[in-house]
PDB file of C-alpha atoms in Angstrom:
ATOM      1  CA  UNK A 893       0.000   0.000   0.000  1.00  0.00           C
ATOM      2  CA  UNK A 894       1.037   3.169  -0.996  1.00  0.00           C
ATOM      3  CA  UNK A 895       1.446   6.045   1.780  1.00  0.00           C
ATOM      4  CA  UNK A 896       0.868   9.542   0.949  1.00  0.00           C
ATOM      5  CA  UNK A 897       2.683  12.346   2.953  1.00  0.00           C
ATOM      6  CA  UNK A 898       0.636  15.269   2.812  1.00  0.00           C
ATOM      7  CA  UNK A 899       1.729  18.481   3.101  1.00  0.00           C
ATOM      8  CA  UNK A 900       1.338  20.931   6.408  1.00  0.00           C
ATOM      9  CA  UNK A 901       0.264  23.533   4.498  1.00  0.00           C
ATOM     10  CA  UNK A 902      -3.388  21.753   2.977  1.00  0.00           C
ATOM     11  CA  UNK A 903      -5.757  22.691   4.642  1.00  0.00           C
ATOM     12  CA  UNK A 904      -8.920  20.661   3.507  1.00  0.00           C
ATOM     13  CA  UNK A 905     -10.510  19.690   0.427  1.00  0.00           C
ATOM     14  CA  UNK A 906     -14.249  20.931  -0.248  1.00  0.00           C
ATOM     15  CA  UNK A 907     -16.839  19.681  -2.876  1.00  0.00           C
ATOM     16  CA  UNK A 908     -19.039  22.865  -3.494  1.00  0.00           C
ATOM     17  CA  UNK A 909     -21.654  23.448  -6.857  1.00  0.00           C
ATOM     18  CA  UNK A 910     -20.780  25.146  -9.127  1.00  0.00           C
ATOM     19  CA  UNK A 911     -23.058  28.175  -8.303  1.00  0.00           C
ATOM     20  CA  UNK A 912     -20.659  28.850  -5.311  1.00  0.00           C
ATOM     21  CA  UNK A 913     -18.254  30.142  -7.143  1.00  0.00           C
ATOM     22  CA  UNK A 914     -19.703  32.167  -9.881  1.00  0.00           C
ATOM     23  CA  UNK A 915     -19.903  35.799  -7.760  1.00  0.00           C
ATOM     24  CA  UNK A 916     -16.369  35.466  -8.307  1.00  0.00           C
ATOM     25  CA  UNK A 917     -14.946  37.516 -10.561  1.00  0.00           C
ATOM     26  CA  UNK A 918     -12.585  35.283 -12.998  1.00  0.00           C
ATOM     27  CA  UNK A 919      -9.406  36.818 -14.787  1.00  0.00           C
ATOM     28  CA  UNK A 920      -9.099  34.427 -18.108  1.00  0.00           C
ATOM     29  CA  UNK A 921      -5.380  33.862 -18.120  1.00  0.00           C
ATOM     30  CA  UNK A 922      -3.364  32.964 -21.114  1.00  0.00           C
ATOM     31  CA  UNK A 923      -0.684  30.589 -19.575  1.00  0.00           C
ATOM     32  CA  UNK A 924      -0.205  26.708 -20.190  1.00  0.00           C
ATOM     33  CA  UNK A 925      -1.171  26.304 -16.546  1.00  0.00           C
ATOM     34  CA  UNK A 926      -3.832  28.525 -15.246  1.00  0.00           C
ATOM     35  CA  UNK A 927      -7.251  29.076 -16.990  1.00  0.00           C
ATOM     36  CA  UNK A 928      -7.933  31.925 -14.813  1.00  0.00           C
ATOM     37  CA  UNK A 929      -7.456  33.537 -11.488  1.00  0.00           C
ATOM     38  CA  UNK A 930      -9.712  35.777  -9.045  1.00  0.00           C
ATOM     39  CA  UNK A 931      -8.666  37.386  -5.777  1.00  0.00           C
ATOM     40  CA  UNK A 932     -10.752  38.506  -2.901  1.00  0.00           C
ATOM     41  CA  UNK A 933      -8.715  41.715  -0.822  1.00  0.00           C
ATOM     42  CA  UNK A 934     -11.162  41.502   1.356  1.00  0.00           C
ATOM     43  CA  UNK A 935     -10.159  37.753   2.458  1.00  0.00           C
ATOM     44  CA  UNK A 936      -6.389  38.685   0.842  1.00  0.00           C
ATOM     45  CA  UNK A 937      -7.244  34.718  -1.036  1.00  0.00           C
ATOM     46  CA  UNK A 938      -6.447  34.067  -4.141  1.00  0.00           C
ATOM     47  CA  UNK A 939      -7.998  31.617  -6.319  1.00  0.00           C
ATOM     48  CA  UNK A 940      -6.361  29.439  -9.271  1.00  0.00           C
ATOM     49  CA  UNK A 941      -8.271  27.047 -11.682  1.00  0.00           C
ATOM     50  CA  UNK A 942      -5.352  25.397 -13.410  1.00  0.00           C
ATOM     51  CA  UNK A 943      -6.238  23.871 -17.253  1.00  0.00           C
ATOM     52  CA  UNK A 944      -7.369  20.462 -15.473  1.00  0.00           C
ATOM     53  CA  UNK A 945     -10.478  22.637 -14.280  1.00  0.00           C
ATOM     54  CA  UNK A 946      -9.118  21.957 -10.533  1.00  0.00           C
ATOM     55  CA  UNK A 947      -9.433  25.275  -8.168  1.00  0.00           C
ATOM     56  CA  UNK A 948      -7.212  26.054  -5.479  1.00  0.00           C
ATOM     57  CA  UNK A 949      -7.752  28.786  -2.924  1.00  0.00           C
ATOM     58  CA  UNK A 950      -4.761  30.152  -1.339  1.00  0.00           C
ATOM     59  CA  UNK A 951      -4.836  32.184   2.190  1.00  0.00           C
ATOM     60  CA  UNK A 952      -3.085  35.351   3.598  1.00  0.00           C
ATOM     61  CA  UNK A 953      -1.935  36.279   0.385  1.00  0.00           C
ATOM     62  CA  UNK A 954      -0.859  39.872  -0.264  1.00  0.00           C
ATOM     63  CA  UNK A 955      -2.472  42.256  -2.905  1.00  0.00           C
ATOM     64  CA  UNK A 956       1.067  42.953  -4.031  1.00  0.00           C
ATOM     65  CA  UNK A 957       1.745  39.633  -4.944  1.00  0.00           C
ATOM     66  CA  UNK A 958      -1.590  39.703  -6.768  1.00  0.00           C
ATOM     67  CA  UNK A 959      -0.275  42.164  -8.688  1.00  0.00           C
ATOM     68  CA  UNK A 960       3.236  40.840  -9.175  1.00  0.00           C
ATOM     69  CA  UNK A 961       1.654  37.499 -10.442  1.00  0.00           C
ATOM     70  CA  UNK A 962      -0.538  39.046 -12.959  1.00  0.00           C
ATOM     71  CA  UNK A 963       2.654  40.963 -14.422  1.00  0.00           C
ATOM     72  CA  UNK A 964       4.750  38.588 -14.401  1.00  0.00           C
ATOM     73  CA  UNK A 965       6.498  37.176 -17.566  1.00  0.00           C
ATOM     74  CA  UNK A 966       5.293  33.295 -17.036  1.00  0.00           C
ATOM     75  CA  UNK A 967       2.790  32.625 -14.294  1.00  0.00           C
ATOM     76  CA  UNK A 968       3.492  29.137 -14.015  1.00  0.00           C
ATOM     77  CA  UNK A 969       7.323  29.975 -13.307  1.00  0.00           C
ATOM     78  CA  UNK A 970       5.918  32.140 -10.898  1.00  0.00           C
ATOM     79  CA  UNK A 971       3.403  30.354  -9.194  1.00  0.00           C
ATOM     80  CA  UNK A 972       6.568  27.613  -9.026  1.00  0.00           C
ATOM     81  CA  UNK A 973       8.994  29.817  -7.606  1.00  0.00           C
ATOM     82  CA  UNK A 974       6.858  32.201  -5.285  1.00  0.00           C
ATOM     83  CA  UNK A 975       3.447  30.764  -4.565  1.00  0.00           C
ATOM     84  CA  UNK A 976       3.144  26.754  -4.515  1.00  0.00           C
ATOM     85  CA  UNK A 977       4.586  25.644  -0.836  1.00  0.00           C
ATOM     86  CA  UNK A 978       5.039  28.972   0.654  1.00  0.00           C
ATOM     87  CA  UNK A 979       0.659  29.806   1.789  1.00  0.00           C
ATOM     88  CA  UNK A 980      -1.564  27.664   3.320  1.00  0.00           C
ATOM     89  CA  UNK A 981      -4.160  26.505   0.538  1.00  0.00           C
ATOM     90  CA  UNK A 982      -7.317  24.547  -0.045  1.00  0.00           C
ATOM     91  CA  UNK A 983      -8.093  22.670  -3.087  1.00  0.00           C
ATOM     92  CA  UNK A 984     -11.522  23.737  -4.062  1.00  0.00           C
ATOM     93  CA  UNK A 985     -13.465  20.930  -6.516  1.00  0.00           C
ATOM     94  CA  UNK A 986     -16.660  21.735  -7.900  1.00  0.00           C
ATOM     95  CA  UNK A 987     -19.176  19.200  -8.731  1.00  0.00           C
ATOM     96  CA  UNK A 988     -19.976  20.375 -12.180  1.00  0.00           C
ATOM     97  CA  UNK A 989     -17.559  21.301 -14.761  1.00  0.00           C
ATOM     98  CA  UNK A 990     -17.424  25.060 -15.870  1.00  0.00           C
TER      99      UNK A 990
END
């Protein structure tokens, strides 16, 4: 049997319709890895839905990174070097494909 280590920084995985997430407002991004992003400064969370359609919300995260990720050159590198590992996150999946 395979064992899994998971990683301190999940928080919890949550099954929601996909009306929960529409009042979102969704950035379409042109990148290989991301479809789109949204951000909430009022809950300083931003949201990813990579090309596989999965959604990840990730906590405590600075407007000014916001920005710096939707300026920067490739996102993925980005996300890769400055975002995956370093906030606490929760992978979002909806029940119904977008």
């Amino acid at each position: 049997m395979e064992h899994r280590h998971h990683s301190p920084l999940i928080v919890s995985v949550h099954v929601f319709p996909k009306w929960t997430l529409k009042p979102m407002h969704w950035q379409p991004l042109e990148s290989k890895m991301f479809a789109a992003v949204a951000y909430s400064p009022k809950t300083a969370t931003l949201y990813l839905r990579f090309r596989s359609g999965e959604i990840y919300a990730y906590f405590d995260f600075p407007e000014a990174q916001y920005q710096e990720f939707l300026q920067a050159e490739s996102r993925g590198r980005h996300f890769l070097s400055h975002i995956r590992g370093r906030f606490r996150y929760q992978r979002i999946t909806q029940s119904h494909a977008t």
